[in-house]
PDB file of C-alpha atoms in Angstrom:
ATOM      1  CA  UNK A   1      -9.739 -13.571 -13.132  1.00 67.00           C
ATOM      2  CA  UNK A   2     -10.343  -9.912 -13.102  1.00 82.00           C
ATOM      3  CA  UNK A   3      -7.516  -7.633 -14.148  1.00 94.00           C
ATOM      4  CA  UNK A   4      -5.475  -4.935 -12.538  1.00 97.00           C
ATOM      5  CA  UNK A   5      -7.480  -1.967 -11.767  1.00 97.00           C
ATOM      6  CA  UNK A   6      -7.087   1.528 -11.452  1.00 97.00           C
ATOM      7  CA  UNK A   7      -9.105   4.727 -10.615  1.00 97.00           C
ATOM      8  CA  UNK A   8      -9.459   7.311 -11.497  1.00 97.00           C
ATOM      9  CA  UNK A   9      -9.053   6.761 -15.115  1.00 96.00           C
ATOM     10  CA  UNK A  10      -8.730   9.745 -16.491  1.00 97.00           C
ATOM     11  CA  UNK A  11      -7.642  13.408 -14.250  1.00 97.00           C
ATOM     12  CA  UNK A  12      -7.284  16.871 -14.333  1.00 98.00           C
ATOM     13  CA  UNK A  13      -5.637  18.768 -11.973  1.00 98.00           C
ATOM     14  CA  UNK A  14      -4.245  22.758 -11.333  1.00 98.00           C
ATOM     15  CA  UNK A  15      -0.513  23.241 -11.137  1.00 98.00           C
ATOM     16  CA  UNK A  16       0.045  23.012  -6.898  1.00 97.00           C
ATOM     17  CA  UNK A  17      -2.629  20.797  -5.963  1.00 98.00           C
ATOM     18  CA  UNK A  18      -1.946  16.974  -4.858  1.00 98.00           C
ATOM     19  CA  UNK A  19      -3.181  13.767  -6.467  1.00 98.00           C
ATOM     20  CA  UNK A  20      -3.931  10.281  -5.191  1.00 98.00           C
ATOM     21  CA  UNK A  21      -3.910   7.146  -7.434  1.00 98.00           C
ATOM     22  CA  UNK A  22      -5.499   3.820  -6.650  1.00 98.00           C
ATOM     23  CA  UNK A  23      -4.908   0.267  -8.078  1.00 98.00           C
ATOM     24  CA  UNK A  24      -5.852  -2.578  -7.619  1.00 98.00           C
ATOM     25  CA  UNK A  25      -3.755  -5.844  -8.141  1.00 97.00           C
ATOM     26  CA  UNK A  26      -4.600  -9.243  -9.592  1.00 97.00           C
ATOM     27  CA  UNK A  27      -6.129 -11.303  -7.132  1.00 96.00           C
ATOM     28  CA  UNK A  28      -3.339 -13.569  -5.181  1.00 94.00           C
ATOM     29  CA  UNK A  29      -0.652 -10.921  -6.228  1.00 95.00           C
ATOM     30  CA  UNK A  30       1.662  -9.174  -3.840  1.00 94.00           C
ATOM     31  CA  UNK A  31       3.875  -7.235  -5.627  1.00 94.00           C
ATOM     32  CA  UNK A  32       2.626  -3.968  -7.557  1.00 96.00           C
ATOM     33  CA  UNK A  33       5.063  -1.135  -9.047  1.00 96.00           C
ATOM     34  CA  UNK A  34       3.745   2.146 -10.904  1.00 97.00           C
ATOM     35  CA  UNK A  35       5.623   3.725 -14.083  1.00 97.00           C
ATOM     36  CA  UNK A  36       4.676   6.888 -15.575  1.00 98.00           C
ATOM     37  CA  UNK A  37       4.467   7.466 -19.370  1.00 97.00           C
ATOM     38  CA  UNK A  38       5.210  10.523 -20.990  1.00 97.00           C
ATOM     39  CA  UNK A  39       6.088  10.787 -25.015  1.00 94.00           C
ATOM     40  CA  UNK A  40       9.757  12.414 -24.219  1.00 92.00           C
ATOM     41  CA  UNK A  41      10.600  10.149 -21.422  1.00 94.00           C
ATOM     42  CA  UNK A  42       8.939   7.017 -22.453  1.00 95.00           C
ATOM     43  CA  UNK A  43       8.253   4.563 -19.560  1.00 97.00           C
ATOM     44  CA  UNK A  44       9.853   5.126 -15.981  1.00 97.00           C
ATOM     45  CA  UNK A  45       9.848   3.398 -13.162  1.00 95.00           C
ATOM     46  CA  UNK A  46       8.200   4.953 -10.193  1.00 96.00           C
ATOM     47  CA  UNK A  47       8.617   2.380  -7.480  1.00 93.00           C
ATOM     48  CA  UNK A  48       7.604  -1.212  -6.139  1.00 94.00           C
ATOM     49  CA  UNK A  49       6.043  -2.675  -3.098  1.00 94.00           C
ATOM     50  CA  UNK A  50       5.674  -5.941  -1.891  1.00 93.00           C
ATOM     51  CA  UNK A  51       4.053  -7.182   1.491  1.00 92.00           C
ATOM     52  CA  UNK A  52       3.645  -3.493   2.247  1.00 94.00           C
ATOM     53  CA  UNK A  53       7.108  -2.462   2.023  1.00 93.00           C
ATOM     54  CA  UNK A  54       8.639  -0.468  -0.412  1.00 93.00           C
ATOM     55  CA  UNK A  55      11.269  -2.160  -2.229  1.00 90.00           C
ATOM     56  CA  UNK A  56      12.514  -0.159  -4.887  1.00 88.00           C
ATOM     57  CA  UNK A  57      12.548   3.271  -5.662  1.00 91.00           C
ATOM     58  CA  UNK A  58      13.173   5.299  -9.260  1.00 92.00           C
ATOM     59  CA  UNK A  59      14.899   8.454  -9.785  1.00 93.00           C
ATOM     60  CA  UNK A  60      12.053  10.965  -8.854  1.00 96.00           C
ATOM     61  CA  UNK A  61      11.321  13.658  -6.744  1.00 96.00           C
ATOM     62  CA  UNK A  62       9.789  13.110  -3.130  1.00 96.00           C
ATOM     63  CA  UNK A  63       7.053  14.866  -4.356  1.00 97.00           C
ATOM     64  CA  UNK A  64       5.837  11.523  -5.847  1.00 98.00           C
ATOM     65  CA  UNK A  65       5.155   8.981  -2.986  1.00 97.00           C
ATOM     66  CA  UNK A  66       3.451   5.661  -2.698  1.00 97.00           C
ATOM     67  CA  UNK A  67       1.637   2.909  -0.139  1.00 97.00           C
ATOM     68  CA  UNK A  68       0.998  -0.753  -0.497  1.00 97.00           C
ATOM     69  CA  UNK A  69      -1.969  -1.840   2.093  1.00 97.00           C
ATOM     70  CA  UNK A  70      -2.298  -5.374   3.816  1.00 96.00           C
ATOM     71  CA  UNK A  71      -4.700  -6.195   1.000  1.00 95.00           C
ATOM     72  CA  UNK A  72      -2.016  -5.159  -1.397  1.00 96.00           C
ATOM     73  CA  UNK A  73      -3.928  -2.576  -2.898  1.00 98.00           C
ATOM     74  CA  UNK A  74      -1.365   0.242  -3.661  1.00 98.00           C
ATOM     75  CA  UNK A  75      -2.033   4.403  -4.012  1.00 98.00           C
ATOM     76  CA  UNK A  76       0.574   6.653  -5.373  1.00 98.00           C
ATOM     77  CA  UNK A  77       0.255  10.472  -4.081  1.00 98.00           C
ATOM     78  CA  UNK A  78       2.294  13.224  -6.329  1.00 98.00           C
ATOM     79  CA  UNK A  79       2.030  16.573  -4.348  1.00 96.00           C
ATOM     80  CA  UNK A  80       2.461  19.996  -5.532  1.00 97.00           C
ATOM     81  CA  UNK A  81       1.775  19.070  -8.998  1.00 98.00           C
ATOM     82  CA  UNK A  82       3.607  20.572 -11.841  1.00 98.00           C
ATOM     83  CA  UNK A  83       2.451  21.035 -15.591  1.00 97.00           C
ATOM     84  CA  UNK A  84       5.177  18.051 -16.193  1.00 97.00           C
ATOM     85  CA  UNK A  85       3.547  15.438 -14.098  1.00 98.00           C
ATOM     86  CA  UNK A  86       1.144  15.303 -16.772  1.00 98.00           C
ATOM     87  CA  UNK A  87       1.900  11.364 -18.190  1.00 98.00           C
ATOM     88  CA  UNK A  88      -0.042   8.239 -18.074  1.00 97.00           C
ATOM     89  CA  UNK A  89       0.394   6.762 -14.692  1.00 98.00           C
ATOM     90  CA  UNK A  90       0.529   3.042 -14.896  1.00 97.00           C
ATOM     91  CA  UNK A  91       0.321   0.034 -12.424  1.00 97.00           C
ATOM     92  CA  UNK A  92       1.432  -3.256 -12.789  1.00 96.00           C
ATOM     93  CA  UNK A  93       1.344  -6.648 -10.456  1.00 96.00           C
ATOM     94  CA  UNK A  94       3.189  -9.631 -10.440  1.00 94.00           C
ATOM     95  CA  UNK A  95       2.900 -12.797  -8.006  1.00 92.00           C
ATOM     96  CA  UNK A  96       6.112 -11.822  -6.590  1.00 86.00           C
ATOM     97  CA  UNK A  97       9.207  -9.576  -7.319  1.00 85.00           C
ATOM     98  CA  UNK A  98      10.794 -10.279 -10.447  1.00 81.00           C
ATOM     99  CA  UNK A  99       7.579 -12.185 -12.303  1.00 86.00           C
ATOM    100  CA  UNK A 100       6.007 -11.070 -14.962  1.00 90.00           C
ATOM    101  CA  UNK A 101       4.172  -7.907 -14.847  1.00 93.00           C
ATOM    102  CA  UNK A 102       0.300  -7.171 -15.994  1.00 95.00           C
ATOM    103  CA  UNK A 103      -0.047  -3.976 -16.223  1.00 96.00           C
ATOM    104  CA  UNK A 104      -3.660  -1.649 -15.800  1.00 96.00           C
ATOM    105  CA  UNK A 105      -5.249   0.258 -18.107  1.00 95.00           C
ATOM    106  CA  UNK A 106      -3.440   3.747 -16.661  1.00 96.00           C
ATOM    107  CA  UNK A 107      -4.492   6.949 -15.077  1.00 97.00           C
ATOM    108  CA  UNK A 108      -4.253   9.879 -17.650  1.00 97.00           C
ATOM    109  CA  UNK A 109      -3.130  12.743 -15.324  1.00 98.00           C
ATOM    110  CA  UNK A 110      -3.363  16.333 -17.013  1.00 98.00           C
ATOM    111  CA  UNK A 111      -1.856  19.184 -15.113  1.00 98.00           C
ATOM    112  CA  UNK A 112      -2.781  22.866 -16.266  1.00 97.00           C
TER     113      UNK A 112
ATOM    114  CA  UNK B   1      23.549   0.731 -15.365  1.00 78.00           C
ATOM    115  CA  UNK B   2      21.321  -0.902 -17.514  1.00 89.00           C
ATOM    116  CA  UNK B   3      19.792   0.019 -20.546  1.00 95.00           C
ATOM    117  CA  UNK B   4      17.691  -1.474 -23.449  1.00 98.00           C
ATOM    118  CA  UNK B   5      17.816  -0.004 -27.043  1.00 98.00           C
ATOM    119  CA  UNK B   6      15.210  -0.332 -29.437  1.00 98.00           C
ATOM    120  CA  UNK B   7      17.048   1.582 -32.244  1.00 97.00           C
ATOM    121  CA  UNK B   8      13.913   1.225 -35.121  1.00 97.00           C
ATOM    122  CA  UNK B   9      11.732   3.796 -33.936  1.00 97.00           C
ATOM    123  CA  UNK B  10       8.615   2.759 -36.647  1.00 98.00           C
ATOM    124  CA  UNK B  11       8.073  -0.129 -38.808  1.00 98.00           C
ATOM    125  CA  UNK B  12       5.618   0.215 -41.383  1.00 98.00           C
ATOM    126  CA  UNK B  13       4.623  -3.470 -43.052  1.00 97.00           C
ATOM    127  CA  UNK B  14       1.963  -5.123 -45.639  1.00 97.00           C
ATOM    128  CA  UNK B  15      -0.431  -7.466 -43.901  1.00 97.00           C
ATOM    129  CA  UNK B  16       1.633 -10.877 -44.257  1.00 97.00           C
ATOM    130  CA  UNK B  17       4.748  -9.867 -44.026  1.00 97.00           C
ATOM    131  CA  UNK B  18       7.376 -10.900 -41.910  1.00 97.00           C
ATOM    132  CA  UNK B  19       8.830  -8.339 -39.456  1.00 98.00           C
ATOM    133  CA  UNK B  20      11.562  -8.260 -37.043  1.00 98.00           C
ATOM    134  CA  UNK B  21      11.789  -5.822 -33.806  1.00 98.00           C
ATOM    135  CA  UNK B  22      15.113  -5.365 -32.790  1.00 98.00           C
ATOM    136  CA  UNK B  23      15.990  -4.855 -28.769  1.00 98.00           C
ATOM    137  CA  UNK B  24      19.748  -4.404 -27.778  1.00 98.00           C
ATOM    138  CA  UNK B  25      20.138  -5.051 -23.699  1.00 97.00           C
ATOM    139  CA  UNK B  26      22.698  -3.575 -21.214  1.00 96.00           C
ATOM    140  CA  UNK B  27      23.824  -4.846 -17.951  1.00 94.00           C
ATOM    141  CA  UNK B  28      26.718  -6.040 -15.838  1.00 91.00           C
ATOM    142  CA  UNK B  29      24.254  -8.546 -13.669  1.00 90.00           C
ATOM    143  CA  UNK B  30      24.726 -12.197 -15.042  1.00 88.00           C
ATOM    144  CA  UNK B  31      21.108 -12.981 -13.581  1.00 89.00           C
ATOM    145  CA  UNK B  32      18.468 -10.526 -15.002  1.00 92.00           C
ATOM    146  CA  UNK B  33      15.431 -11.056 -16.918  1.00 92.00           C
ATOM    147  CA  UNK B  34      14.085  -9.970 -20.372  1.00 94.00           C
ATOM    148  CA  UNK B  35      10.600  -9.062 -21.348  1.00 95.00           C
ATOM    149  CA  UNK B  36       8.523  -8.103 -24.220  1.00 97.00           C
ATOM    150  CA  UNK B  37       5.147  -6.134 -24.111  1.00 97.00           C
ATOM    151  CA  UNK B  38       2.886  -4.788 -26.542  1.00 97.00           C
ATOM    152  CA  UNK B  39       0.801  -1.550 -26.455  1.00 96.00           C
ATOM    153  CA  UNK B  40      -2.278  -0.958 -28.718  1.00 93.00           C
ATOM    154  CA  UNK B  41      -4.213   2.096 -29.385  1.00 89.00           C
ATOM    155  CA  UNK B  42      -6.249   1.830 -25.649  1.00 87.00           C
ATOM    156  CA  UNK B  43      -3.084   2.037 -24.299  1.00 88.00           C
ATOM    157  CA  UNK B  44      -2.736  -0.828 -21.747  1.00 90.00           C
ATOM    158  CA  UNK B  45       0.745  -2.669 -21.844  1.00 95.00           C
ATOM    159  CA  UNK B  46      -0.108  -6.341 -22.538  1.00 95.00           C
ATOM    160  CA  UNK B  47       3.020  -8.700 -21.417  1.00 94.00           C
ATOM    161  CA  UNK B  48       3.799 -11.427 -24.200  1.00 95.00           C
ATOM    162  CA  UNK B  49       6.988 -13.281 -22.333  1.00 93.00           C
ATOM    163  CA  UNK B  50       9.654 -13.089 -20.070  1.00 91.00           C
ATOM    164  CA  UNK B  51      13.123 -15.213 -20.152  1.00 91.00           C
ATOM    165  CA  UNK B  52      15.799 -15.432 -18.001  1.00 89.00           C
ATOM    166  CA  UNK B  53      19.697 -14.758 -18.602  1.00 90.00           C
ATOM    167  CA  UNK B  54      20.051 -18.565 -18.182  1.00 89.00           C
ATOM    168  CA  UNK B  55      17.771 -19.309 -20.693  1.00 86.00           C
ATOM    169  CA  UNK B  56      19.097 -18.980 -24.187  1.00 84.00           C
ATOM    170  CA  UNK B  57      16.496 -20.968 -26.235  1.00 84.00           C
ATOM    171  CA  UNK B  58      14.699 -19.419 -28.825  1.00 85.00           C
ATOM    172  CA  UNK B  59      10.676 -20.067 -28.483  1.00 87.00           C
ATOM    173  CA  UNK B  60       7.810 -19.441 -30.504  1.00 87.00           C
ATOM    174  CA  UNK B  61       4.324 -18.844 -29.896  1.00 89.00           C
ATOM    175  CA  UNK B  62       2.106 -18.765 -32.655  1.00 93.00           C
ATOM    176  CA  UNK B  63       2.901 -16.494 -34.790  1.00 95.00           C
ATOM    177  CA  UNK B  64       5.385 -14.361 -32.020  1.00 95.00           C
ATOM    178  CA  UNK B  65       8.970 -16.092 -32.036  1.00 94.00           C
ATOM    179  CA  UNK B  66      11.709 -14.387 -29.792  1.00 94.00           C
ATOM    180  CA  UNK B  67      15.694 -14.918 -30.533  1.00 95.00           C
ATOM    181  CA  UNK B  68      17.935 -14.433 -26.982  1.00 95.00           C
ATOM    182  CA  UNK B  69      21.336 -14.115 -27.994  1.00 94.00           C
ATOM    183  CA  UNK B  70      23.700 -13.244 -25.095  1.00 93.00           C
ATOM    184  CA  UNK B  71      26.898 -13.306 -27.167  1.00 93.00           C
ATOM    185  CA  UNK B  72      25.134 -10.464 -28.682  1.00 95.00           C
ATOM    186  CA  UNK B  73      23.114  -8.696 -25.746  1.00 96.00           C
ATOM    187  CA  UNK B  74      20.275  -8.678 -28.063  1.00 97.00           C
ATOM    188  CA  UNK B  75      16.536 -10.317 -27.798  1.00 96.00           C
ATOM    189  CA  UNK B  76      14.565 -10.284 -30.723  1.00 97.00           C
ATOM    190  CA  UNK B  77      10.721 -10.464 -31.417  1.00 96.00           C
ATOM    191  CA  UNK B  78       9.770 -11.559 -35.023  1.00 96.00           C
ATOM    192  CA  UNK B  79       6.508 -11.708 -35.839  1.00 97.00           C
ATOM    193  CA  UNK B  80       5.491 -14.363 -39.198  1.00 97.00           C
ATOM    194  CA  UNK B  81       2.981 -13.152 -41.093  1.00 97.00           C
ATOM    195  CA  UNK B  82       1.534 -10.245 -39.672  1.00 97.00           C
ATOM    196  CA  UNK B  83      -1.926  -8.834 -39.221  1.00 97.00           C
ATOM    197  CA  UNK B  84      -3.607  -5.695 -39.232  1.00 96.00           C
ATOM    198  CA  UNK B  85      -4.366  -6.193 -35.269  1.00 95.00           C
ATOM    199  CA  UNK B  86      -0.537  -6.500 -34.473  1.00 97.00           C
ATOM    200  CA  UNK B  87      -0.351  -2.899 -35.387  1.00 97.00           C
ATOM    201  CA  UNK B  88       0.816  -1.118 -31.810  1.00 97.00           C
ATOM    202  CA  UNK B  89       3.410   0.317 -29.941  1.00 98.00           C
ATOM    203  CA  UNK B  90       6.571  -2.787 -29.108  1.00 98.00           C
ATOM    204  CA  UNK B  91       8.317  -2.542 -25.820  1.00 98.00           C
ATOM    205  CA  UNK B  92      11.562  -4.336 -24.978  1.00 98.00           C
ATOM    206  CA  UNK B  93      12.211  -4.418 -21.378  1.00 96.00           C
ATOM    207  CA  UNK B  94      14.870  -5.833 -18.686  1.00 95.00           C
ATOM    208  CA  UNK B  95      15.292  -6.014 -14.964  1.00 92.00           C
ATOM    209  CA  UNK B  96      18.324  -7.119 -12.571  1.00 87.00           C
ATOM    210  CA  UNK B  97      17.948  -9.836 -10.151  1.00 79.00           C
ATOM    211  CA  UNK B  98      21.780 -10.280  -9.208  1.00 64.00           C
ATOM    212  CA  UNK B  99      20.846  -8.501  -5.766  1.00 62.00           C
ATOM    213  CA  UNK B 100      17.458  -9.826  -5.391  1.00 64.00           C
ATOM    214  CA  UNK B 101      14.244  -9.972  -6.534  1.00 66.00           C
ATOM    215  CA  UNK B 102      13.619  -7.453  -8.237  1.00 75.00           C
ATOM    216  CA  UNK B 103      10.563  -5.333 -10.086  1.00 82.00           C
ATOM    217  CA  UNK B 104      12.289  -2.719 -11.874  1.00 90.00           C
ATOM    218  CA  UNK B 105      11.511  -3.068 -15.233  1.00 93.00           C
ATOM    219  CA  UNK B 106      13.824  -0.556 -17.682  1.00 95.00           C
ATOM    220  CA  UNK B 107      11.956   0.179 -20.978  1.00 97.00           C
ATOM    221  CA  UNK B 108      13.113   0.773 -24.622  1.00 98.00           C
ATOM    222  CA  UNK B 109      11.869   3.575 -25.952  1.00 97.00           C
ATOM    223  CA  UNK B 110       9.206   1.315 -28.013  1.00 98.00           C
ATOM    224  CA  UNK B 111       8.611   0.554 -31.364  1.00 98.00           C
ATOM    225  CA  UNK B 112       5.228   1.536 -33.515  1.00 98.00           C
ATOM    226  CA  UNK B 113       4.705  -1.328 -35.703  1.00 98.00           C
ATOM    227  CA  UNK B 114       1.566  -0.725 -38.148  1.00 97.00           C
ATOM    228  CA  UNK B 115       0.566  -2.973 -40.433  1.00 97.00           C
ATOM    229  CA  UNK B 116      -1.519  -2.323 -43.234  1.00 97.00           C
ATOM    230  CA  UNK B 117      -4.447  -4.264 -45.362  1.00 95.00           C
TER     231      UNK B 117
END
């Protein structure tokens, strides 16, 4: 069974400009979430979907915002980027809320 | 609000050893859920087990045995004689399920194990 997915892998982007994130979930899961990475703030919690619907949200701006399609395929979308947005962006799927996790291999977003 | 402390920050051990990873859990739900994941150099998280609040039983896998103490808020990961490829980043993890389902996973801030020849 393939794994969860995510494109682009690696980014660069200019301070002000907008970014979209794709991933992919395990196939037969419904429930994705995204965390960013960063060395000072270690790993946060974006937010979650399930059955389209966001379920849960973290403690970040509204610049950062997210979809979940019928297909559960999810994007994330950070507008108006800013030179700390630059983290490893990670996805993660579960069968359902509360199961255990698999993550993706990250999106390395670098803002200059 | 909950919170998970992984208070060694690096571990340095010779190939063999035994080594212990210490993760120290906050929260006032009585139903939550406790997870371990490991990190090597490519960077994706790989999960190694989750256990519930009501599930106090030690297990072991392999060479990976965890220790869920609730008298003690603490779930430990020992791993028995360790190997070069254990050497990555160790991340203790939690999330709440008193009001639901829930995905929110709350990270330690890891712990870089490397293990040498």
């Amino acid at each position: 069974k393939a794994g969860v997915t995510q494109t682009p892998r690696y980014l660069i982007k200019t301070r002000g400009q907008q970014v979209t994130l794709s991933c992919s979930p395990i196939s037969g899961h419904r429930s994705v979430s995204w965390y960013q990475q960063t060395p000072g703030q270690g790993l946060q919690f974006l937010f979650e979907y399930f059955s389209e619907t966001q379920r849960n949200k973290g403690n970040f701006p509204g610049r950062f915002s997210g979809r979940q399609f019928s297909n559960s395929r999810s994007e994330m979308n950070v507008s108006t980027l800013e030179l700390g947005d630059s983290a490893l962006y990670l996805c993660a799927s579960s069968l359902a809320p509360a199961n255990e996790q698999y993550f993706g291999p990250g999106t390395r977003l670098t803002v200059t | 609000a909950q919170k998970v402390t992984q208070a060694q920050t690096e571990i340095s051990v010779v190939e063999k050893e035994d080594v212990t990873l210490d993760c120290v859990y906050e929260t006032r739900d009585t139903t939550y859920y406790l997870f371990w994941y490991k990190q090597p150099p490519s960077g994706e998280l790989v999960f190694l087990i989750r256990r519930n609040s009501f599930d106090e039983q030690n297990e072991i896998s392999g060479r990976y045995s965890w220790n869920f103490q609730k008298s003690t808020s603490s779930f430990n990961f020992t791993i028995t004689a360790s190997q070069v490829v254990d050497s990555a980043v160790y991340f203790c993890a939690l999330s709440e399920s008193s009001t639901g389902a829930n995905s929110k996973l709350t990270f330690g801030k890891g712990i870089t194990l490397s293990v040498r020849p």
